[in-house]
PDB file of C-alpha atoms and ligand atoms in Angstrom:
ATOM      1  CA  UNK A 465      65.474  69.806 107.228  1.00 68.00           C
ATOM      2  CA  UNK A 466      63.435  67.713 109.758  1.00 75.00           C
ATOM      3  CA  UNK A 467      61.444  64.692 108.107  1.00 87.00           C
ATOM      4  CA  UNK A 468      58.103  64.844 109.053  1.00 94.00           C
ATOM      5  CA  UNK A 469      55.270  62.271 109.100  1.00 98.00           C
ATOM      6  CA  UNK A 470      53.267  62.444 106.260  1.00 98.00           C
ATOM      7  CA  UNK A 471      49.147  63.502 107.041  1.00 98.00           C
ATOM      8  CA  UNK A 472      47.880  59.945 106.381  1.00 98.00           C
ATOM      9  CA  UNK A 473      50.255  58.560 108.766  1.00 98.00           C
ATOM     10  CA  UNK A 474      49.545  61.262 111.352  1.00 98.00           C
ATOM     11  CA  UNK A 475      46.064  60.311 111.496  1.00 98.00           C
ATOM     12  CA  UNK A 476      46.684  57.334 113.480  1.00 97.00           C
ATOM     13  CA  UNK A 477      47.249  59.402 116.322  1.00 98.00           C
ATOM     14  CA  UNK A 478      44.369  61.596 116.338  1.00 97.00           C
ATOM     15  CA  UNK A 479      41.463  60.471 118.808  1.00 95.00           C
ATOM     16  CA  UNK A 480      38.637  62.565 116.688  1.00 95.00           C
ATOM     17  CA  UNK A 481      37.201  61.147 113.597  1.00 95.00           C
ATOM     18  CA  UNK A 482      37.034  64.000 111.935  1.00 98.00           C
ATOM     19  CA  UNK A 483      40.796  64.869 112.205  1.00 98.00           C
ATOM     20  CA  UNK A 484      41.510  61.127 110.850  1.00 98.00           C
ATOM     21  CA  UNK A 485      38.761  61.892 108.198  1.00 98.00           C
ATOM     22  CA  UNK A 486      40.879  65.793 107.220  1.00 98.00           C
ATOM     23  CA  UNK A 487      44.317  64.050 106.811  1.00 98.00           C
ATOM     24  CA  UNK A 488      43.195  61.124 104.473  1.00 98.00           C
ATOM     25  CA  UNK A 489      41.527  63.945 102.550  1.00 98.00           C
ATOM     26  CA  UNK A 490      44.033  65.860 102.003  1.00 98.00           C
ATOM     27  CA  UNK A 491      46.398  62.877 101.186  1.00 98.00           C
ATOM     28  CA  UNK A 492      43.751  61.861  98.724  1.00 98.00           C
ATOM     29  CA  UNK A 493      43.041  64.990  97.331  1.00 98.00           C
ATOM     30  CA  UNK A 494      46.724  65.958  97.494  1.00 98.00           C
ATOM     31  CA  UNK A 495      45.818  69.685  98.826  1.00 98.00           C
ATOM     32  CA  UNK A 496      46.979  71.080 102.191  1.00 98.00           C
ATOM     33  CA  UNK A 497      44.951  74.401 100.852  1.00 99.00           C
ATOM     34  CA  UNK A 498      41.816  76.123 102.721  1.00 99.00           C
ATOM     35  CA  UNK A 499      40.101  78.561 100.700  1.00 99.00           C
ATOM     36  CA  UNK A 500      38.439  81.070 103.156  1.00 99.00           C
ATOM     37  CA  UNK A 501      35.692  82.504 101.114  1.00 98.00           C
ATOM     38  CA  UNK A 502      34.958  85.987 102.727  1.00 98.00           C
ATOM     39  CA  UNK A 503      32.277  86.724  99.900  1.00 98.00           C
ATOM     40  CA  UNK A 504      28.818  88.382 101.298  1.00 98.00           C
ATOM     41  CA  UNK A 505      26.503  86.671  98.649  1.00 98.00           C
ATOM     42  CA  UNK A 506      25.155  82.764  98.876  1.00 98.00           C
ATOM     43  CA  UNK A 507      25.355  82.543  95.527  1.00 98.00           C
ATOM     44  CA  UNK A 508      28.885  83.918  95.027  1.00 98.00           C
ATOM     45  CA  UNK A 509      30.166  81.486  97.684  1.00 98.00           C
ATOM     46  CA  UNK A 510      28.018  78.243  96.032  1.00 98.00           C
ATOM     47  CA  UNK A 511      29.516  79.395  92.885  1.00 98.00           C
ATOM     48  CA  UNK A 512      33.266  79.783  94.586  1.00 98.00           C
ATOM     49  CA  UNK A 513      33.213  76.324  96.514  1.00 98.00           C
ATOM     50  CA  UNK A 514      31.823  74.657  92.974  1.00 99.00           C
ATOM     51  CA  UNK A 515      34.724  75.826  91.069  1.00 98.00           C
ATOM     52  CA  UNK A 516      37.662  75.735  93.781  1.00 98.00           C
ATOM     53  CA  UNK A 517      36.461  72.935  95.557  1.00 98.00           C
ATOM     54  CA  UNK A 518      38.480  70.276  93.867  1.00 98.00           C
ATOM     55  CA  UNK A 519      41.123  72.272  95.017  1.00 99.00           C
ATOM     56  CA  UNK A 520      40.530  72.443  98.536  1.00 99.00           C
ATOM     57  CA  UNK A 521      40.434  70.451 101.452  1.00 99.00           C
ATOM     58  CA  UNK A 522      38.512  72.648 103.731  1.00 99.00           C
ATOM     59  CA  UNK A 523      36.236  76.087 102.966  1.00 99.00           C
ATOM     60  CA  UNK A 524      36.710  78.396 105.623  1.00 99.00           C
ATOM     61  CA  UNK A 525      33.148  80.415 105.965  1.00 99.00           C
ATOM     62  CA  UNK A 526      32.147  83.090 108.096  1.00 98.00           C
ATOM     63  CA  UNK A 527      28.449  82.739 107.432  1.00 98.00           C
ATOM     64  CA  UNK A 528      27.775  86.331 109.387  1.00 98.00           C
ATOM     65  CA  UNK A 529      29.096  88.390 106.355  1.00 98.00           C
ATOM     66  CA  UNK A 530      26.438  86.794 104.281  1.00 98.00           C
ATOM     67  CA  UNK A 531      23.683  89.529 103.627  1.00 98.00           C
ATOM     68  CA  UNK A 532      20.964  87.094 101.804  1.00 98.00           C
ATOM     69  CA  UNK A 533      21.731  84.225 104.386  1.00 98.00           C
ATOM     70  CA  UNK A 534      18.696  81.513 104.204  1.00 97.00           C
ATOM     71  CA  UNK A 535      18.754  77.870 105.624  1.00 96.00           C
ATOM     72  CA  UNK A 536      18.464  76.339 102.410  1.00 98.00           C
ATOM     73  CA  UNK A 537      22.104  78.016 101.530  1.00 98.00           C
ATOM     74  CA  UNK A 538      23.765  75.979 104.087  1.00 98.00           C
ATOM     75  CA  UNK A 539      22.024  72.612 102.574  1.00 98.00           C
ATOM     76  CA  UNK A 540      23.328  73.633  99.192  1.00 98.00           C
ATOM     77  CA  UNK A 541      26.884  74.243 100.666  1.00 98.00           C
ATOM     78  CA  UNK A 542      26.820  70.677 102.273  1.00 98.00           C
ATOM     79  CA  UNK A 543      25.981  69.080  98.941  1.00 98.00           C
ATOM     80  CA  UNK A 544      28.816  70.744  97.391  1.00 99.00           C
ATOM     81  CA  UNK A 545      31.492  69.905 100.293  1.00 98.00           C
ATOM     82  CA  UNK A 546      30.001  66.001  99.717  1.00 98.00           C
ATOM     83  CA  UNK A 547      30.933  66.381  95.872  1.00 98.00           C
ATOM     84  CA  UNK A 548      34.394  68.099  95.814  1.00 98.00           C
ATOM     85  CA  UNK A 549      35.332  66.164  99.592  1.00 98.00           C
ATOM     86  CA  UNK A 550      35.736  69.092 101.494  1.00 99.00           C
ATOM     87  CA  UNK A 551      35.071  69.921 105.056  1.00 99.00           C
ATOM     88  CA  UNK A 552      33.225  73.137 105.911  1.00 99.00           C
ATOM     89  CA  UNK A 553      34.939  75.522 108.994  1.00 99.00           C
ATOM     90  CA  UNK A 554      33.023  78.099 110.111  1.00 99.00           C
ATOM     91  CA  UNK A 555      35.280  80.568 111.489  1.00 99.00           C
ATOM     92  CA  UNK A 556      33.186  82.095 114.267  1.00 98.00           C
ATOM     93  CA  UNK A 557      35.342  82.287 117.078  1.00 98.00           C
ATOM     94  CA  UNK A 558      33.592  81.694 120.092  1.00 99.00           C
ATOM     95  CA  UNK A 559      34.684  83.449 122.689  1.00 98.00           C
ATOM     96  CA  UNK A 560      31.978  83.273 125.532  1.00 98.00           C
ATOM     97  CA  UNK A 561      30.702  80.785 128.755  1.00 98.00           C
ATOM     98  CA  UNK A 562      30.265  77.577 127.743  1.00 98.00           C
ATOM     99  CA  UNK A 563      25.918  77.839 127.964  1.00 98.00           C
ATOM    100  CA  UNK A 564      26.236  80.998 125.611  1.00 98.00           C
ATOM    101  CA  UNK A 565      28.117  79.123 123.204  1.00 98.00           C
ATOM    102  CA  UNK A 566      26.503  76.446 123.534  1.00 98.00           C
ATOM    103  CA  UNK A 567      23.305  78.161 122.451  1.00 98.00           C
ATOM    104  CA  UNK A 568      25.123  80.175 120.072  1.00 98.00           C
ATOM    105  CA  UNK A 569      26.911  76.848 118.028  1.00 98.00           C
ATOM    106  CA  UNK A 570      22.841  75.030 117.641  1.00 98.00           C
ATOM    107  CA  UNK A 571      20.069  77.994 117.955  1.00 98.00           C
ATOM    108  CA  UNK A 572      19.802  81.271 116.600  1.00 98.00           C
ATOM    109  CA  UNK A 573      19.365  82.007 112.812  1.00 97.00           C
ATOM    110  CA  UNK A 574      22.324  79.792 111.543  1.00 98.00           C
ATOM    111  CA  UNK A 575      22.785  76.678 113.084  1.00 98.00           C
ATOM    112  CA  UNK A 576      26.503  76.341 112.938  1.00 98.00           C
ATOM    113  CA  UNK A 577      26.137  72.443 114.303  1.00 98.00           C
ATOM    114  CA  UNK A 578      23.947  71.813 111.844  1.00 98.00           C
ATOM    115  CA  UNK A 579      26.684  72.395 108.824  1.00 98.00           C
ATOM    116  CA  UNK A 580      29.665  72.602 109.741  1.00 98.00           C
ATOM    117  CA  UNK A 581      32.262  70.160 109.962  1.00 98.00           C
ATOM    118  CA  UNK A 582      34.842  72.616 112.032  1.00 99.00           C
ATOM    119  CA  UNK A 583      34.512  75.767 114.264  1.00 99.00           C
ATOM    120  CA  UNK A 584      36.902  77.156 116.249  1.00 99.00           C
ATOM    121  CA  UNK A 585      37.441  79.246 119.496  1.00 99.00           C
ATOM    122  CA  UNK A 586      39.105  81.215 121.933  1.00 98.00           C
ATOM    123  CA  UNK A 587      40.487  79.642 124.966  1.00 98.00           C
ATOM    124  CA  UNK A 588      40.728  82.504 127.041  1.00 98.00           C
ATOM    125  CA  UNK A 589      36.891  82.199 128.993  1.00 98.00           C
ATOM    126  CA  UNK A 590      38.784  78.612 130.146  1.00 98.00           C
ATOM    127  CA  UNK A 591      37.481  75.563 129.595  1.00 98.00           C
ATOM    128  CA  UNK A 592      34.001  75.396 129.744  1.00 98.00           C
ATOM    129  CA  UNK A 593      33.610  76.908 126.699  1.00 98.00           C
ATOM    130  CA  UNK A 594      35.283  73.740 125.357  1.00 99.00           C
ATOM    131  CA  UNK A 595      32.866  71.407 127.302  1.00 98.00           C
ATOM    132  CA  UNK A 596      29.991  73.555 126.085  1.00 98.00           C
ATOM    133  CA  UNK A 597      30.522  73.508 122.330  1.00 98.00           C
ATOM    134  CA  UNK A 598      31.626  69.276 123.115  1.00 98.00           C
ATOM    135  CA  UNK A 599      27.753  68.869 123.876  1.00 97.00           C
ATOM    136  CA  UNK A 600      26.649  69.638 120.863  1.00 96.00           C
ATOM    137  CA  UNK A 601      29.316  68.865 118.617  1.00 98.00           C
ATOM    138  CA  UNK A 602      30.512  65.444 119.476  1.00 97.00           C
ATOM    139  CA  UNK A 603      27.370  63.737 118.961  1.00 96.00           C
ATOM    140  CA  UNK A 604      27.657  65.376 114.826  1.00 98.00           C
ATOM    141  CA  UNK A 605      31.580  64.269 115.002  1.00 97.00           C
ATOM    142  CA  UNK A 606      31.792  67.629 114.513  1.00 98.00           C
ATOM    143  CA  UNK A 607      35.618  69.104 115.574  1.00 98.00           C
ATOM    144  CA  UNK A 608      37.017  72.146 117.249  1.00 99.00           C
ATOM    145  CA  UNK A 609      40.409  74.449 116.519  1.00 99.00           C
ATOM    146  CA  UNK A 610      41.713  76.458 119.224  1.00 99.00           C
ATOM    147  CA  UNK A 611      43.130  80.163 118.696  1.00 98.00           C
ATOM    148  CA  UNK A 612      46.702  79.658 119.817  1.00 98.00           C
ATOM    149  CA  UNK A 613      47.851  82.741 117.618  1.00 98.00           C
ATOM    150  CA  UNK A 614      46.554  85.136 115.481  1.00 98.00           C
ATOM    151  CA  UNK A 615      48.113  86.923 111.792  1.00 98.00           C
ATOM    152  CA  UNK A 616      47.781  90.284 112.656  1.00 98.00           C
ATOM    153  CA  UNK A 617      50.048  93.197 113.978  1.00 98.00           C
ATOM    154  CA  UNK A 618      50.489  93.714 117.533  1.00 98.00           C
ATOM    155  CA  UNK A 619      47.981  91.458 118.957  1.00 98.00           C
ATOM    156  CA  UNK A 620      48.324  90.692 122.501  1.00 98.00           C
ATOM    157  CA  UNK A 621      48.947  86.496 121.837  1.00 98.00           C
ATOM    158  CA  UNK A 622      51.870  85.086 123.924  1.00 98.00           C
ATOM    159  CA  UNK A 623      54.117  82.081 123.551  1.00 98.00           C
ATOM    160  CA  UNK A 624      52.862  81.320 127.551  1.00 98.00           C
ATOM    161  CA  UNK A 625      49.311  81.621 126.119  1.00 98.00           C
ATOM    162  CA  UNK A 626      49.401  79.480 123.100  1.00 98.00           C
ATOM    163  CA  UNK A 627      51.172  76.893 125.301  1.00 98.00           C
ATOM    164  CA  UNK A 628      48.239  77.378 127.840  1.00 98.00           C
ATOM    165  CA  UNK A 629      45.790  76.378 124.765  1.00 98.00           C
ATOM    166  CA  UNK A 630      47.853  73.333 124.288  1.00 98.00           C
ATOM    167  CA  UNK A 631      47.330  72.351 127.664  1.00 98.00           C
ATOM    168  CA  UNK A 632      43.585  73.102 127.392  1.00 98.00           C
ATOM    169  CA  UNK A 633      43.490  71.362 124.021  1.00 98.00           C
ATOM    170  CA  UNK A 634      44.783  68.317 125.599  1.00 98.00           C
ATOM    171  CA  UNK A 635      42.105  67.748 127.864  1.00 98.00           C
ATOM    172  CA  UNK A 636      39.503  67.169 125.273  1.00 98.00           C
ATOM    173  CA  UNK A 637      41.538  65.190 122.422  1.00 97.00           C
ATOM    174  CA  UNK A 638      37.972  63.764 121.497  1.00 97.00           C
ATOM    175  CA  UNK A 639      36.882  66.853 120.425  1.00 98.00           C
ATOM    176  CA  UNK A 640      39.654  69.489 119.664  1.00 98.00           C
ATOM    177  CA  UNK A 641      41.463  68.537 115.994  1.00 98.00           C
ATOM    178  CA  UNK A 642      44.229  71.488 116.675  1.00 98.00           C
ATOM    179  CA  UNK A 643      44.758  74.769 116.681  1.00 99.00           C
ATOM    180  CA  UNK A 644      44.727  77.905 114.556  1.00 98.00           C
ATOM    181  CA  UNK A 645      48.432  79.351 114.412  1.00 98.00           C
ATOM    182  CA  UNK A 646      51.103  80.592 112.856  1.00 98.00           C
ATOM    183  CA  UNK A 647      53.376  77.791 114.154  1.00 98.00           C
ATOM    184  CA  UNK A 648      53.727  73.946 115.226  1.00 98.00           C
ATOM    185  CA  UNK A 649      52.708  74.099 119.158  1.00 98.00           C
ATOM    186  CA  UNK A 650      53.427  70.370 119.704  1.00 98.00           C
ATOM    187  CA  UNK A 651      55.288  67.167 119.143  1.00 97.00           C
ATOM    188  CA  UNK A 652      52.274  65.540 119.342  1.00 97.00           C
ATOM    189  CA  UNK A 653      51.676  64.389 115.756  1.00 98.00           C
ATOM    190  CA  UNK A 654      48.167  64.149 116.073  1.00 98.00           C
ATOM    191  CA  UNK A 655      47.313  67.846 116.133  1.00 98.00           C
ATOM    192  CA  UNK A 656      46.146  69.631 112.873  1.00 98.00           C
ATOM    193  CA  UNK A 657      47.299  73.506 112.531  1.00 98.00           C
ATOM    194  CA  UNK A 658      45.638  75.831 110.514  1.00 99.00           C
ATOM    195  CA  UNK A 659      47.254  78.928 109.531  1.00 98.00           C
ATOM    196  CA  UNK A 660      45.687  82.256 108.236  1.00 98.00           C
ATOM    197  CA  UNK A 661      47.800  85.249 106.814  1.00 98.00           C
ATOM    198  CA  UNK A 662      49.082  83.329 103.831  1.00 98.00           C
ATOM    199  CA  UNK A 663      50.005  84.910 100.415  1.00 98.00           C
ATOM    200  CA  UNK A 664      52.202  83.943  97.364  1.00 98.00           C
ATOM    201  CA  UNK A 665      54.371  87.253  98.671  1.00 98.00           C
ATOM    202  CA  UNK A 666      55.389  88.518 102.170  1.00 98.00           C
ATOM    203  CA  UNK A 667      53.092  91.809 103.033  1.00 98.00           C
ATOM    204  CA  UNK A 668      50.289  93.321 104.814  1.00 98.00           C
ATOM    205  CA  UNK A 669      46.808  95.161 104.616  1.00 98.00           C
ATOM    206  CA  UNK A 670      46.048  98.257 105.605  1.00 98.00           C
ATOM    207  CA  UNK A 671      44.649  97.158 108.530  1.00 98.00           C
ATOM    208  CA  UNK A 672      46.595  94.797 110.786  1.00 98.00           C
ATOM    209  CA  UNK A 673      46.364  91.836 108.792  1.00 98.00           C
ATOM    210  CA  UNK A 674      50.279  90.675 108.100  1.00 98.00           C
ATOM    211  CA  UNK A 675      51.419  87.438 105.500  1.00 98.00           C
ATOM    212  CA  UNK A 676      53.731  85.035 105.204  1.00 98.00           C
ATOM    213  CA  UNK A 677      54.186  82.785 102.386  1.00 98.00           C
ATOM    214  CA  UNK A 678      53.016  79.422 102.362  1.00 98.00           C
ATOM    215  CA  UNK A 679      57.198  78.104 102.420  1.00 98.00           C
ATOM    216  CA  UNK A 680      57.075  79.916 105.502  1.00 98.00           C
ATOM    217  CA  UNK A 681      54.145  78.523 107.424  1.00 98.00           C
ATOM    218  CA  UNK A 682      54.243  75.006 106.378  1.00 98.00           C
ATOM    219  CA  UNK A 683      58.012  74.658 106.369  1.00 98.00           C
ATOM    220  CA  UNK A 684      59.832  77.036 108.398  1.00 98.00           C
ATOM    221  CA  UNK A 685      56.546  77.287 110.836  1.00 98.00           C
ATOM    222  CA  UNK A 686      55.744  73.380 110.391  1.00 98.00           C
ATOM    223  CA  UNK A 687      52.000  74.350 110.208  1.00 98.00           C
ATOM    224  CA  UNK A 688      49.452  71.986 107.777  1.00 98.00           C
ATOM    225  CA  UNK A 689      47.260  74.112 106.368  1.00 98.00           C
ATOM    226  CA  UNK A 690      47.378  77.485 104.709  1.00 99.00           C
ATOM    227  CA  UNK A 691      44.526  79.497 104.911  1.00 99.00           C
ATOM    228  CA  UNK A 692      43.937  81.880 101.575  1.00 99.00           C
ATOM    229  CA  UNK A 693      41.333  84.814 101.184  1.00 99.00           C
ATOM    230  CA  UNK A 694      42.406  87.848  99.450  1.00 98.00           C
ATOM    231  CA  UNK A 695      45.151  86.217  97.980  1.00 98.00           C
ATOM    232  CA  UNK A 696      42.704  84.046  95.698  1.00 98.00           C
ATOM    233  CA  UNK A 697      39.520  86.176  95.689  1.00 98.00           C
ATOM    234  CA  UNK A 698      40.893  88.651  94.062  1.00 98.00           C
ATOM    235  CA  UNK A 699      42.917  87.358  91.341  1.00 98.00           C
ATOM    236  CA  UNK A 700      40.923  87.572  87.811  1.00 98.00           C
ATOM    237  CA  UNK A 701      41.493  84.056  87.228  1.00 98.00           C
ATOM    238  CA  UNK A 702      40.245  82.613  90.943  1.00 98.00           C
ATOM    239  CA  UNK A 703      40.758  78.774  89.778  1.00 98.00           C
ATOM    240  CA  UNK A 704      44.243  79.937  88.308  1.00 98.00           C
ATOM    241  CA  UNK A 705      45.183  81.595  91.488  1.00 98.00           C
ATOM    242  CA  UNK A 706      43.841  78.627  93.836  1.00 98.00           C
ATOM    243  CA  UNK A 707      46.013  76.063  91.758  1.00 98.00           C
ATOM    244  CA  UNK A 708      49.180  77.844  92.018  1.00 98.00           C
ATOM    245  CA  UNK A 709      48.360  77.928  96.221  1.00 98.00           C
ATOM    246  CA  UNK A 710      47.433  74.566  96.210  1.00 98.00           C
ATOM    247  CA  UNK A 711      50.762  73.488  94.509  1.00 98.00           C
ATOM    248  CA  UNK A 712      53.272  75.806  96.957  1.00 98.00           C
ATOM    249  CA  UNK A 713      51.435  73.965  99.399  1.00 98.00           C
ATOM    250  CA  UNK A 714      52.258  70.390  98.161  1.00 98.00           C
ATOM    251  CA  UNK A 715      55.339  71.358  97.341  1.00 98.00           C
ATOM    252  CA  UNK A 716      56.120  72.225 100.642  1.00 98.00           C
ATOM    253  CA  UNK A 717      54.805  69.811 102.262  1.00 98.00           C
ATOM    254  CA  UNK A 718      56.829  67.132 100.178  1.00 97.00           C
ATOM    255  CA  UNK A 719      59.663  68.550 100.713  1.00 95.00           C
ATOM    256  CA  UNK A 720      59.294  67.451 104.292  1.00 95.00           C
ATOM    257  CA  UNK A 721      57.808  63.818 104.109  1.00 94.00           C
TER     258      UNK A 721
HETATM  259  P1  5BU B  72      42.871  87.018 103.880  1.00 91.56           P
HETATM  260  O1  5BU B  72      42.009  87.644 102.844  1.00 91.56           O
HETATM  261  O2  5BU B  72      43.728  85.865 103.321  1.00 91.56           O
HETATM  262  O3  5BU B  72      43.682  88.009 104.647  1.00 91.56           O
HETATM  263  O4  5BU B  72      41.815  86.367 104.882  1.00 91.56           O
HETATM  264  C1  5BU B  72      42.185  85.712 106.058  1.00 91.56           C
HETATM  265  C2  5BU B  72      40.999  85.061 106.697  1.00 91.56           C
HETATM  266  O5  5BU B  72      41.427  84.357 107.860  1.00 91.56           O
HETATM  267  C3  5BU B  72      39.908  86.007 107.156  1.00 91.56           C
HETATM  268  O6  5BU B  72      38.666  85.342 107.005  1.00 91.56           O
HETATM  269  C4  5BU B  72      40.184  86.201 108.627  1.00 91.56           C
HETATM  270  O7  5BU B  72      38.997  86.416 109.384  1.00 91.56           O
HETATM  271  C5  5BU B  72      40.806  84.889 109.032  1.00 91.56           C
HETATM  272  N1  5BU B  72      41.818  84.983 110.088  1.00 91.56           N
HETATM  273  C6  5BU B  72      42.976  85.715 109.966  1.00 91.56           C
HETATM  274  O8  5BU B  72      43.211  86.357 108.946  1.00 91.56           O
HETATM  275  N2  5BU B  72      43.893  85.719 110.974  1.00 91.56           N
HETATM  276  C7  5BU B  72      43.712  85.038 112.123  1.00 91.56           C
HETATM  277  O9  5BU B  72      44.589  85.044 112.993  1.00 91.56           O
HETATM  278  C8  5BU B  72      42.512  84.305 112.242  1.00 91.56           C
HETATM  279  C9  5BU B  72      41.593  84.288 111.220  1.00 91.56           C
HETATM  280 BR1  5BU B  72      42.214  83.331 113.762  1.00 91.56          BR
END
């Protein structure tokens, strides 16, 4: 097996301070484990980042599912990220021009800029939409994931396109932290990947959504961070559940430093 750099040493090479900030977290914390709370209540998902979030290193929203959404929610959310140390990624995939999402990162009801540490988007409009989420987000050392790849079936991702994103991702290394995939994209220690479609066993949902254990993404895959829904939320014992993720995921991840 290859040995890799551990995450505090990695940081070195990242020119974002939030990607420095992420790796010394998760060394610290000892958790390469994002819990991505897909609940549709504030209160459920205050409650859910108060009891996983020593768990976690980053809590992966998507604040449109929420049905009682208020400003003060997000404020409350912060607070708790600040006690447990973890960073908030709101999983909104951006996917338009760069004044569109521009306008849709800092206005409209939920002020993405104003919360959240990491957002992520497609590369495909080209990169403008980069530059346009840059303006508002460097100044809040705020960070950005590209979509390399996505988890489920038959999706029209290809190698040449995820290496395209790398290319992309490289022009803006003060601003891009890495990329969401199912895979390592780069030698380039400095890059973060995030991986969704991560369960204790092998499977898939009834609609598209496929899994790989978290052996598979962080070792075989050599990706840094496993991204667990389902998988937690709907154990009976959630805290249970998020421990035994957060330990495959250390586990795997010494096995390779
Ligand atoms: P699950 O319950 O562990 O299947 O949830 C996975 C989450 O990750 C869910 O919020 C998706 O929107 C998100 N996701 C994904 O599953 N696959 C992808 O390729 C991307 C995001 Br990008």
């Amino acid at each position: 097996m290859q040995v890799r750099l551990s995450y505090a040493e990695r940081a070195a090479y990242c020119k974002n301070a939030l990607a420095k900030k992420l790796f010394f977290l998760m060394d610290a914390k000892k958790s390469n484990l994002a819990l991505s709370a897909d609940v549709t209540h504030c209160e459920e998902m205050l409650a859910l980042a108060d009891k996983l979030g020593p768990e976690i290193c980053v809590l992966k929203t998507h604040i449109d599912i929420l049905e009682d959404f208020t400003q003060a929610f997000t404020i409350e959310l912060r607070k708790l990220a600040d006690k447990h140390h973890f960073l908030i990624f709101e999983d909104r995939k951006f996917a338009d021009i760069g004044h569109t999402v521009k306008l849709q990162y800092e206005k409209g009801m939920y002020h993405i800029v104003d919360w959240a540490d990491i957002i992520n988007a497609h590369g495909l409009p080209g990169p403008g939409i980069v530059s346009g989420l840059m303006d508002e987000g460097l100044k809040k050392q705020r960070g950005l994931l590209l979509l390399a790849e996505m988890s489920s079936a038959n999706n029209l991702f290809t190698d040449d396109y995820a290496k395209q994103t790398l290319r992309m991702a490289e022009q803006f290394p003060e601003f891009v932290i890495g990329f969401i995939s199912q895979r390592k994209l780069s030698e380039d220690p400095g890059w973060i990947y995030m991986t969704p479609g991560v369960q204790l066993q092998e499977g898939k949902d009834a609609l598209g959504q496929q899994y790989v254990t978290p052996d598979i993404a962080l070792v075989k895959h050599q990706s840094d961070i496993i991204i667990v829904g389902r998988g937690i939320l709907k154990a009976s014992d959630t805290l249970a559940e998020a421990k035994k993720y957060r330990e495959a995921g250390w586990k795997a991840y010494e096995l390779q430093i």
